[in-house]
Short mmCIF file of N, CA and C in Angstrom, two decimals:
data_model
loop_
_atom_site.label_atom_id
_atom_site.label_comp_id
_atom_site.label_asym_id
_atom_site.label_seq_id
_atom_site.Cartn_x
_atom_site.Cartn_y
_atom_site.Cartn_z
N MET A 1 -28.89 -7.70 -22.37
CA MET A 1 -27.44 -8.43 -22.61
C MET A 1 -26.83 -7.87 -24.11
N THR A 2 -25.62 -7.81 -24.00
CA THR A 2 -24.76 -7.38 -25.66
C THR A 2 -23.86 -8.44 -25.63
N LEU A 3 -23.81 -8.74 -27.15
CA LEU A 3 -23.15 -9.58 -27.60
C LEU A 3 -22.23 -8.99 -28.45
N TYR A 4 -21.03 -9.22 -28.44
CA TYR A 4 -20.19 -8.48 -29.49
C TYR A 4 -19.20 -9.49 -30.28
N PHE A 5 -19.20 -9.68 -31.84
CA PHE A 5 -18.28 -10.60 -31.97
C PHE A 5 -17.36 -9.66 -33.16
N SER A 6 -16.12 -10.14 -33.04
CA SER A 6 -15.10 -9.33 -33.91
C SER A 6 -14.11 -10.41 -34.37
N ASP A 7 -14.35 -10.74 -35.67
CA ASP A 7 -13.09 -11.36 -36.32
C ASP A 7 -13.43 -11.67 -37.78
N HIS A 8 -13.32 -12.86 -38.12
CA HIS A 8 -13.34 -13.05 -40.10
C HIS A 8 -14.90 -13.51 -40.10
N GLY A 9 -15.69 -13.14 -41.24
CA GLY A 9 -16.80 -13.58 -41.33
C GLY A 9 -16.76 -13.74 -43.00
N ASN A 10 -18.22 -14.72 -43.28
CA ASN A 10 -18.39 -15.11 -44.58
C ASN A 10 -19.76 -14.89 -44.45
N TYR A 11 -20.47 -15.00 -45.75
CA TYR A 11 -21.77 -14.93 -45.93
C TYR A 11 -22.61 -15.94 -44.86
N ASP A 12 -23.07 -15.61 -44.10
CA ASP A 12 -23.87 -16.36 -42.82
C ASP A 12 -23.16 -17.30 -42.24
N LEU A 13 -21.91 -16.91 -42.15
CA LEU A 13 -20.69 -17.51 -41.27
C LEU A 13 -19.93 -16.47 -40.31
N PHE A 14 -20.07 -16.86 -39.17
CA PHE A 14 -18.68 -16.38 -38.61
C PHE A 14 -17.85 -17.17 -37.80
N TYR A 15 -16.52 -16.67 -38.28
CA TYR A 15 -15.57 -17.63 -37.82
C TYR A 15 -14.91 -17.55 -36.40
N LEU A 16 -15.13 -18.58 -35.74
CA LEU A 16 -14.89 -18.55 -34.22
C LEU A 16 -13.87 -19.17 -33.79
N LYS A 17 -13.14 -19.93 -34.53
CA LYS A 17 -11.70 -20.68 -34.36
C LYS A 17 -11.27 -21.35 -35.41
N LYS A 18 -10.05 -21.20 -35.92
CA LYS A 18 -9.29 -22.01 -36.63
C LYS A 18 -7.94 -22.52 -36.15
N LEU A 19 -7.56 -23.88 -35.79
CA LEU A 19 -6.65 -24.77 -35.39
C LEU A 19 -6.22 -25.69 -36.82
N GLY A 20 -5.13 -25.25 -37.33
CA GLY A 20 -4.88 -26.14 -38.75
C GLY A 20 -6.29 -26.23 -39.64
N ASN A 21 -6.48 -27.59 -39.80
CA ASN A 21 -7.64 -27.94 -40.72
C ASN A 21 -8.93 -27.63 -39.83
N LEU A 22 -8.81 -27.45 -38.71
CA LEU A 22 -10.00 -27.52 -37.87
C LEU A 22 -10.58 -26.00 -38.07
N VAL A 23 -11.76 -25.73 -38.60
CA VAL A 23 -12.51 -24.40 -38.28
C VAL A 23 -13.65 -24.59 -37.62
N GLU A 24 -14.08 -23.39 -36.79
CA GLU A 24 -15.52 -23.41 -35.94
C GLU A 24 -16.04 -22.62 -36.48
N THR A 25 -17.39 -22.62 -36.99
CA THR A 25 -18.20 -21.31 -37.42
C THR A 25 -19.55 -21.45 -36.60
N MET A 26 -19.88 -20.36 -36.86
CA MET A 26 -21.31 -20.20 -36.28
C MET A 26 -22.16 -19.41 -37.26
N SER A 27 -23.35 -19.96 -37.80
CA SER A 27 -24.52 -19.66 -38.43
C SER A 27 -25.23 -18.54 -38.12
N ALA A 28 -26.07 -17.63 -38.85
CA ALA A 28 -27.29 -16.79 -38.09
C ALA A 28 -28.17 -17.92 -37.61
N TYR A 29 -28.28 -18.94 -38.51
CA TYR A 29 -29.27 -19.88 -37.84
C TYR A 29 -29.20 -20.81 -36.36
N GLU A 30 -27.73 -20.97 -36.30
CA GLU A 30 -27.41 -21.40 -34.82
C GLU A 30 -27.52 -20.18 -33.89
N LEU A 31 -26.88 -19.00 -34.07
CA LEU A 31 -27.13 -17.92 -33.26
C LEU A 31 -28.65 -17.79 -33.05
N ASP A 32 -29.62 -17.58 -33.65
CA ASP A 32 -30.88 -17.25 -33.37
C ASP A 32 -31.42 -18.45 -32.72
N SER A 33 -31.27 -19.66 -33.03
CA SER A 33 -31.54 -20.77 -32.06
C SER A 33 -31.35 -20.57 -30.58
N TRP A 34 -29.91 -20.28 -30.14
CA TRP A 34 -29.41 -19.84 -29.18
C TRP A 34 -30.33 -19.02 -28.21
N LEU A 35 -30.20 -17.86 -29.17
CA LEU A 35 -30.80 -16.40 -28.32
C LEU A 35 -32.44 -16.91 -28.34
N ASP A 36 -33.10 -17.64 -29.09
CA ASP A 36 -34.38 -18.22 -28.86
C ASP A 36 -34.65 -18.97 -27.61
N GLN A 37 -33.91 -19.85 -27.13
CA GLN A 37 -33.64 -20.67 -26.11
C GLN A 37 -33.38 -19.77 -24.98
N LEU A 38 -32.59 -18.71 -25.14
CA LEU A 38 -32.43 -17.48 -23.91
C LEU A 38 -33.65 -16.73 -23.78
N GLU A 39 -34.43 -16.20 -24.70
CA GLU A 39 -35.33 -15.63 -24.59
C GLU A 39 -36.62 -16.23 -23.95
N ALA A 40 -36.75 -17.90 -24.23
CA ALA A 40 -37.74 -18.74 -23.80
C ALA A 40 -37.52 -18.76 -22.01
N ALA A 41 -36.06 -19.00 -21.54
CA ALA A 41 -35.88 -19.06 -20.19
C ALA A 41 -36.12 -17.89 -19.47
N VAL A 42 -35.64 -16.44 -20.18
CA VAL A 42 -35.89 -15.42 -19.92
C VAL A 42 -36.49 -14.32 -20.63
N PRO A 43 -37.95 -14.28 -20.34
CA PRO A 43 -38.65 -13.63 -21.45
C PRO A 43 -38.59 -12.13 -21.48
N GLU A 44 -37.97 -11.38 -20.45
CA GLU A 44 -37.91 -10.09 -20.54
C GLU A 44 -36.40 -9.26 -20.86
N VAL A 45 -35.61 -10.56 -21.55
CA VAL A 45 -34.37 -10.07 -21.66
C VAL A 45 -34.18 -9.38 -23.00
N LYS A 46 -33.63 -8.21 -23.20
CA LYS A 46 -33.43 -7.55 -24.47
C LYS A 46 -31.83 -7.71 -24.81
N ILE A 47 -31.93 -7.76 -26.02
CA ILE A 47 -30.42 -8.50 -26.69
C ILE A 47 -29.69 -7.39 -27.66
N ASN A 48 -28.89 -6.97 -27.65
CA ASN A 48 -27.88 -6.39 -28.51
C ASN A 48 -26.91 -6.88 -29.08
N ILE A 49 -26.62 -7.09 -30.37
CA ILE A 49 -25.69 -8.16 -31.08
C ILE A 49 -24.98 -7.18 -32.02
N ILE A 50 -23.77 -7.08 -32.06
CA ILE A 50 -22.66 -6.07 -32.64
C ILE A 50 -22.04 -7.26 -33.37
N VAL A 51 -21.71 -7.39 -34.59
CA VAL A 51 -21.15 -8.35 -35.78
C VAL A 51 -20.32 -7.39 -36.18
N GLU A 52 -18.82 -7.28 -35.98
CA GLU A 52 -17.94 -6.57 -36.83
C GLU A 52 -16.96 -7.66 -37.86
N ALA A 53 -17.72 -8.01 -38.83
CA ALA A 53 -16.92 -8.95 -39.92
C ALA A 53 -17.40 -8.60 -41.32
N CYS A 54 -16.79 -9.52 -41.93
CA CYS A 54 -16.86 -9.23 -43.75
C CYS A 54 -18.20 -9.95 -43.46
N ARG A 55 -19.05 -9.44 -44.47
CA ARG A 55 -20.30 -9.91 -45.06
C ARG A 55 -21.42 -10.15 -43.73
N SER A 56 -21.16 -9.29 -42.46
CA SER A 56 -21.50 -9.36 -41.35
C SER A 56 -23.34 -9.01 -41.59
N GLY A 57 -23.76 -8.25 -42.53
CA GLY A 57 -24.95 -8.03 -42.87
C GLY A 57 -25.96 -9.28 -43.12
N SER A 58 -25.35 -10.04 -43.68
CA SER A 58 -25.81 -11.42 -44.07
C SER A 58 -26.60 -11.99 -42.73
N TYR A 59 -26.58 -11.66 -41.71
CA TYR A 59 -27.07 -12.14 -40.21
C TYR A 59 -28.40 -11.37 -40.35
N ILE A 60 -28.51 -10.54 -40.80
CA ILE A 60 -29.79 -10.02 -40.88
C ILE A 60 -30.60 -9.79 -42.25
N ASP A 61 -29.86 -10.34 -43.13
CA ASP A 61 -30.22 -10.31 -44.89
C ASP A 61 -30.83 -11.62 -45.21
N LEU A 62 -30.74 -12.76 -44.52
CA LEU A 62 -31.34 -13.85 -44.69
C LEU A 62 -32.66 -14.29 -44.33
N SER A 63 -33.26 -15.33 -44.88
CA SER A 63 -34.61 -15.88 -44.61
C SER A 63 -34.75 -16.09 -43.01
N GLN A 64 -33.37 -16.64 -42.99
CA GLN A 64 -33.27 -16.91 -41.32
C GLN A 64 -32.43 -16.05 -40.59
N THR A 65 -32.75 -15.10 -40.00
CA THR A 65 -32.12 -13.71 -39.57
C THR A 65 -32.17 -14.02 -38.13
N ILE A 66 -31.47 -13.30 -37.44
CA ILE A 66 -30.98 -12.81 -36.06
C ILE A 66 -31.99 -11.86 -35.43
N SER A 67 -32.50 -11.07 -36.53
CA SER A 67 -33.39 -9.95 -35.97
C SER A 67 -34.26 -10.73 -35.32
N GLY A 68 -35.21 -9.89 -34.36
CA GLY A 68 -36.41 -10.02 -33.77
C GLY A 68 -36.91 -9.19 -32.67
N ASN A 69 -38.22 -9.32 -32.11
CA ASN A 69 -38.49 -8.24 -31.01
C ASN A 69 -37.65 -8.17 -29.99
N GLY A 70 -37.22 -7.02 -29.40
CA GLY A 70 -36.39 -7.21 -27.97
C GLY A 70 -35.02 -7.29 -28.46
N ARG A 71 -34.77 -7.31 -30.09
CA ARG A 71 -33.33 -7.74 -30.41
C ARG A 71 -32.85 -6.32 -31.19
N VAL A 72 -31.73 -5.69 -30.84
CA VAL A 72 -30.96 -4.90 -31.73
C VAL A 72 -29.88 -5.46 -32.35
N VAL A 73 -29.51 -5.16 -33.79
CA VAL A 73 -28.88 -5.94 -34.49
C VAL A 73 -28.05 -5.07 -34.95
N ILE A 74 -26.38 -4.91 -35.12
CA ILE A 74 -25.82 -3.91 -35.68
C ILE A 74 -24.41 -4.47 -36.14
N PRO A 75 -24.95 -4.76 -37.64
CA PRO A 75 -23.70 -5.22 -38.58
C PRO A 75 -22.85 -4.11 -38.93
N SER A 76 -21.27 -4.85 -39.31
CA SER A 76 -20.76 -3.57 -39.53
C SER A 76 -20.34 -3.43 -41.17
N THR A 77 -21.24 -4.22 -41.97
CA THR A 77 -21.16 -4.09 -43.25
C THR A 77 -22.41 -4.55 -43.78
N GLY A 78 -22.35 -4.41 -45.16
CA GLY A 78 -23.69 -5.18 -45.70
C GLY A 78 -23.29 -6.36 -45.92
N ALA A 79 -24.52 -7.24 -46.42
CA ALA A 79 -24.46 -8.95 -46.50
C ALA A 79 -23.19 -9.18 -47.61
N HIS A 80 -22.69 -8.53 -48.38
CA HIS A 80 -21.67 -9.00 -49.55
C HIS A 80 -20.74 -8.02 -49.05
N ALA A 81 -20.50 -7.08 -48.22
CA ALA A 81 -19.36 -6.19 -48.56
C ALA A 81 -18.24 -6.92 -47.46
N LEU A 82 -16.89 -6.39 -47.52
CA LEU A 82 -15.80 -6.71 -46.78
C LEU A 82 -15.54 -5.84 -45.72
N ALA A 83 -14.91 -5.97 -44.71
CA ALA A 83 -14.77 -5.25 -43.35
C ALA A 83 -13.26 -4.97 -43.51
N TYR A 84 -12.87 -4.00 -42.97
CA TYR A 84 -11.22 -3.62 -43.06
C TYR A 84 -11.03 -2.64 -41.68
N VAL A 85 -9.92 -2.75 -40.75
CA VAL A 85 -9.80 -2.46 -39.78
C VAL A 85 -8.33 -1.36 -40.36
N THR A 86 -8.63 -0.03 -40.27
CA THR A 86 -7.53 0.74 -40.23
C THR A 86 -6.58 1.27 -39.07
#
């Protein structure tokens, strides 16, 4: 399974939606928890995760990381770097 996230991000946050003052985000902890549930239900699943957003490297830089056996994680930047579309 391949997950591709592309939008705005911050350290340990990926922005999913913004409507006025309502902002929905996803943390590395939340994504890791969902992936753990998937792997428990489907043990042979292999997961590729591509995160194209500012500070996306924080998803693998934290003590709570989305990295793990059977997972390939590709961030577009380091933990503190900004991402630019050219």
